[in-house]
Amino acid sequence: MAPSHAATGLLAGVLATAAAAPFMAVGPLELAAGAAIGAGAALLPDIDHPGSTATTSQGPLTRALSAGARRVSAWVYHATLTRADTVADGEHRYLWHTPAAALATGAALGAAGAASPWALGAVLWLTVTPALRGLAQALPRGRTRARLMNRAGTSLAGLAAAVLLVASGASPGPYVGAVLALGMVVHSLGDALTRSAVPLAWPFRVRGRRWAMIGTPRRLRFATGSRPELVIRWACLAAAPLAWLALV
């Protein structure tokens, strides 16, 4: 679920930013940026679902991106499936839930961000905004949660964060691309813990299937929204600020 993906991405973003210290200056702003980008990137694979947080985060814009993402996923699925693969629509939990797609997306968006500050700002805006909405969903239902999930408010907050990060130089393009790819991979690994699993090995074949659904042993998998997922969510939400404080 969205808040769990955002929580795991939040922690991954903080740790990835700390790991980048030998290659760039890392301070409080960079760690905050990494946390936000990681949380948002961990929601991006679900752009292949019409009702996901990533799809609805920017209204018509992200809905159009979602429609395009589903078409691309279905095309790639049907173009690469084998006789051993189960026939499906090839949309949700297919192409955009593979590490290969995550790495390609991170490389492409990182290169675009390195080439143009406008492109970098757009990538940050489309990443930080769903992060805010996803993390807000971890809160109990009420006015605070509703305000934090307000589309106009989160969009403006995401835009302000993007402008700040571009203007300060806290998030260079290659760094953003790397954290984006990591966040997307973390999403796929999270889904691999659930009953449906994901095609982690694509485009390589597993027992003849290019779209083999891979996950943890079946006895260890759980349903989305169940207690194990909540434990993972809150453990990551608790660990992220502790890691941030330890690294500042």
Short mmCIF file of N, CA, C and O in Angstrom, two decimals, residues 112-165:
data_model
loop_
_atom_site.label_atom_id
_atom_site.label_comp_id
_atom_site.label_asym_id
_atom_site.label_seq_id
_atom_site.Cartn_x
_atom_site.Cartn_y
_atom_site.Cartn_z
N ALA A 112 18.45 13.47 -17.83
CA ALA A 112 17.66 14.65 -18.17
C ALA A 112 17.87 15.74 -17.13
O ALA A 112 18.02 16.93 -17.47
N GLY A 113 17.91 15.36 -15.85
CA GLY A 113 18.11 16.33 -14.78
C GLY A 113 19.49 16.96 -14.83
O GLY A 113 19.66 18.14 -14.50
N ALA A 114 20.49 16.17 -15.25
CA ALA A 114 21.84 16.70 -15.35
C ALA A 114 21.97 17.68 -16.52
O ALA A 114 22.77 18.60 -16.48
N ALA A 115 21.13 17.47 -17.56
CA ALA A 115 21.22 18.31 -18.76
C ALA A 115 20.47 19.63 -18.61
O ALA A 115 20.84 20.62 -19.24
N SER A 116 19.43 19.65 -17.80
CA SER A 116 18.60 20.86 -17.70
C SER A 116 18.05 21.04 -16.29
O SER A 116 17.44 20.10 -15.76
N PRO A 117 18.22 22.21 -15.70
CA PRO A 117 17.62 22.45 -14.38
C PRO A 117 16.09 22.41 -14.42
O PRO A 117 15.45 22.09 -13.43
N TRP A 118 15.51 22.76 -15.59
CA TRP A 118 14.05 22.69 -15.72
C TRP A 118 13.58 21.24 -15.64
O TRP A 118 12.58 20.93 -14.99
N ALA A 119 14.31 20.36 -16.33
CA ALA A 119 13.97 18.93 -16.29
C ALA A 119 14.15 18.38 -14.89
O ALA A 119 13.33 17.60 -14.40
N LEU A 120 15.23 18.79 -14.22
CA LEU A 120 15.47 18.34 -12.85
C LEU A 120 14.33 18.79 -11.94
O LEU A 120 13.83 18.02 -11.12
N GLY A 121 13.90 20.05 -12.09
CA GLY A 121 12.79 20.55 -11.28
C GLY A 121 11.52 19.77 -11.52
O GLY A 121 10.78 19.46 -10.58
N ALA A 122 11.24 19.42 -12.79
CA ALA A 122 10.03 18.66 -13.10
C ALA A 122 10.08 17.27 -12.48
O ALA A 122 9.08 16.78 -11.93
N VAL A 123 11.26 16.62 -12.55
CA VAL A 123 11.41 15.30 -11.96
C VAL A 123 11.21 15.36 -10.45
O VAL A 123 10.51 14.52 -9.86
N LEU A 124 11.80 16.36 -9.82
CA LEU A 124 11.64 16.50 -8.38
C LEU A 124 10.19 16.78 -8.00
O LEU A 124 9.67 16.22 -7.02
N TRP A 125 9.54 17.63 -8.76
CA TRP A 125 8.13 17.96 -8.48
C TRP A 125 7.24 16.72 -8.58
O TRP A 125 6.40 16.47 -7.71
N LEU A 126 7.46 15.92 -9.63
CA LEU A 126 6.64 14.73 -9.83
C LEU A 126 7.01 13.60 -8.88
O LEU A 126 6.30 12.60 -8.80
N THR A 127 8.10 13.77 -8.14
CA THR A 127 8.52 12.76 -7.17
C THR A 127 8.14 13.15 -5.74
O THR A 127 7.60 12.34 -4.99
N VAL A 128 8.42 14.39 -5.38
CA VAL A 128 8.17 14.83 -4.00
C VAL A 128 6.67 14.91 -3.72
O VAL A 128 6.22 14.58 -2.61
N THR A 129 5.87 15.31 -4.71
CA THR A 129 4.43 15.45 -4.48
C THR A 129 3.77 14.14 -4.06
O THR A 129 3.06 14.09 -3.05
N PRO A 130 3.96 13.02 -4.80
CA PRO A 130 3.37 11.77 -4.31
C PRO A 130 3.95 11.30 -2.99
O PRO A 130 3.28 10.62 -2.21
N ALA A 131 5.22 11.69 -2.71
CA ALA A 131 5.80 11.32 -1.42
C ALA A 131 5.00 11.93 -0.28
O ALA A 131 4.70 11.25 0.72
N LEU A 132 4.63 13.19 -0.42
CA LEU A 132 3.84 13.85 0.63
C LEU A 132 2.49 13.18 0.80
O LEU A 132 2.03 12.95 1.93
N ARG A 133 1.85 12.85 -0.31
CA ARG A 133 0.53 12.21 -0.24
C ARG A 133 0.64 10.80 0.32
O ARG A 133 -0.20 10.36 1.11
N GLY A 134 1.69 10.08 -0.07
CA GLY A 134 1.85 8.72 0.41
C GLY A 134 2.12 8.65 1.90
O GLY A 134 1.53 7.85 2.62
N LEU A 135 3.02 9.53 2.38
CA LEU A 135 3.33 9.54 3.81
C LEU A 135 2.14 10.01 4.64
O LEU A 135 1.92 9.54 5.77
N ALA A 136 1.34 10.93 4.08
CA ALA A 136 0.17 11.41 4.81
C ALA A 136 -0.84 10.29 5.06
O ALA A 136 -1.56 10.30 6.06
N GLN A 137 -0.86 9.31 4.18
CA GLN A 137 -1.82 8.21 4.33
C GLN A 137 -1.49 7.31 5.52
O GLN A 137 -2.32 6.48 5.91
N ALA A 138 -0.29 7.46 6.07
CA ALA A 138 0.06 6.68 7.26
C ALA A 138 -0.60 7.25 8.51
O ALA A 138 -0.63 6.59 9.56
N LEU A 139 -1.11 8.48 8.41
CA LEU A 139 -1.74 9.12 9.57
C LEU A 139 -3.17 8.62 9.75
O LEU A 139 -3.81 8.18 8.80
N PRO A 140 -3.71 8.70 10.97
CA PRO A 140 -5.12 8.33 11.20
C PRO A 140 -6.03 9.25 10.39
O PRO A 140 -5.70 10.41 10.12
N ARG A 141 -7.17 8.74 10.01
CA ARG A 141 -8.13 9.55 9.26
C ARG A 141 -8.60 10.73 10.11
O ARG A 141 -8.87 10.58 11.29
N GLY A 142 -8.67 11.88 9.49
CA GLY A 142 -9.08 13.09 10.20
C GLY A 142 -8.70 14.33 9.41
O GLY A 142 -8.25 14.24 8.26
N ARG A 143 -8.85 15.49 10.04
CA ARG A 143 -8.58 16.75 9.35
C ARG A 143 -7.13 16.90 8.95
O ARG A 143 -6.82 17.38 7.86
N THR A 144 -6.20 16.49 9.85
CA THR A 144 -4.79 16.65 9.53
C THR A 144 -4.42 15.84 8.30
O THR A 144 -3.75 16.34 7.39
N ARG A 145 -4.87 14.60 8.26
CA ARG A 145 -4.58 13.76 7.10
C ARG A 145 -5.20 14.34 5.84
O ARG A 145 -4.57 14.37 4.78
N ALA A 146 -6.44 14.80 5.93
CA ALA A 146 -7.13 15.35 4.77
C ALA A 146 -6.41 16.59 4.23
O ALA A 146 -6.27 16.77 3.02
N ARG A 147 -5.93 17.43 5.14
CA ARG A 147 -5.21 18.64 4.71
C ARG A 147 -3.89 18.29 4.04
O ARG A 147 -3.52 18.89 3.02
N LEU A 148 -3.18 17.30 4.60
CA LEU A 148 -1.90 16.92 4.03
C LEU A 148 -2.05 16.21 2.70
O LEU A 148 -1.12 16.17 1.90
N MET A 149 -3.23 15.64 2.45
CA MET A 149 -3.47 14.93 1.21
C MET A 149 -4.17 15.80 0.17
O MET A 149 -4.44 15.34 -0.94
N ASN A 150 -4.44 17.04 0.52
CA ASN A 150 -5.07 17.96 -0.43
C ASN A 150 -4.20 18.09 -1.67
O ASN A 150 -3.02 18.42 -1.57
N ARG A 151 -4.76 17.83 -2.85
CA ARG A 151 -3.96 17.79 -4.08
C ARG A 151 -3.30 19.13 -4.37
O ARG A 151 -2.12 19.19 -4.72
N ALA A 152 -4.04 20.20 -4.24
CA ALA A 152 -3.48 21.52 -4.54
C ALA A 152 -2.35 21.84 -3.55
O ALA A 152 -1.29 22.35 -3.94
N GLY A 153 -2.58 21.54 -2.28
CA GLY A 153 -1.57 21.83 -1.26
C GLY A 153 -0.29 21.03 -1.46
O GLY A 153 0.81 21.58 -1.39
N THR A 154 -0.43 19.72 -1.70
CA THR A 154 0.77 18.90 -1.89
C THR A 154 1.49 19.26 -3.19
O THR A 154 2.71 19.21 -3.27
N SER A 155 0.73 19.65 -4.20
CA SER A 155 1.35 20.05 -5.47
C SER A 155 2.19 21.31 -5.29
O SER A 155 3.33 21.40 -5.77
N LEU A 156 1.64 22.28 -4.57
CA LEU A 156 2.38 23.52 -4.31
C LEU A 156 3.59 23.26 -3.41
O LEU A 156 4.67 23.82 -3.62
N ALA A 157 3.41 22.40 -2.41
CA ALA A 157 4.53 22.07 -1.52
C ALA A 157 5.63 21.35 -2.29
O ALA A 157 6.82 21.61 -2.10
N GLY A 158 5.23 20.44 -3.18
CA GLY A 158 6.21 19.74 -4.01
C GLY A 158 6.94 20.67 -4.94
O GLY A 158 8.15 20.55 -5.15
N LEU A 159 6.21 21.65 -5.48
CA LEU A 159 6.83 22.64 -6.37
C LEU A 159 7.84 23.49 -5.60
O LEU A 159 8.95 23.75 -6.08
N ALA A 160 7.46 23.92 -4.40
CA ALA A 160 8.37 24.73 -3.58
C ALA A 160 9.63 23.94 -3.23
O ALA A 160 10.75 24.47 -3.28
N ALA A 161 9.45 22.66 -2.90
CA ALA A 161 10.61 21.82 -2.57
C ALA A 161 11.51 21.65 -3.79
O ALA A 161 12.74 21.69 -3.67
N ALA A 162 10.90 21.46 -4.96
CA ALA A 162 11.69 21.28 -6.18
C ALA A 162 12.51 22.53 -6.49
O ALA A 162 13.70 22.44 -6.83
N VAL A 163 11.89 23.69 -6.36
CA VAL A 163 12.60 24.95 -6.61
C VAL A 163 13.76 25.12 -5.63
O VAL A 163 14.87 25.51 -6.02
N LEU A 164 13.51 24.83 -4.36
CA LEU A 164 14.55 24.95 -3.34
C LEU A 164 15.73 24.02 -3.64
O LEU A 164 16.89 24.43 -3.57
N LEU A 165 15.42 22.78 -4.01
CA LEU A 165 16.49 21.81 -4.23
C LEU A 165 17.31 22.14 -5.48
O LEU A 165 18.53 21.98 -5.50
#
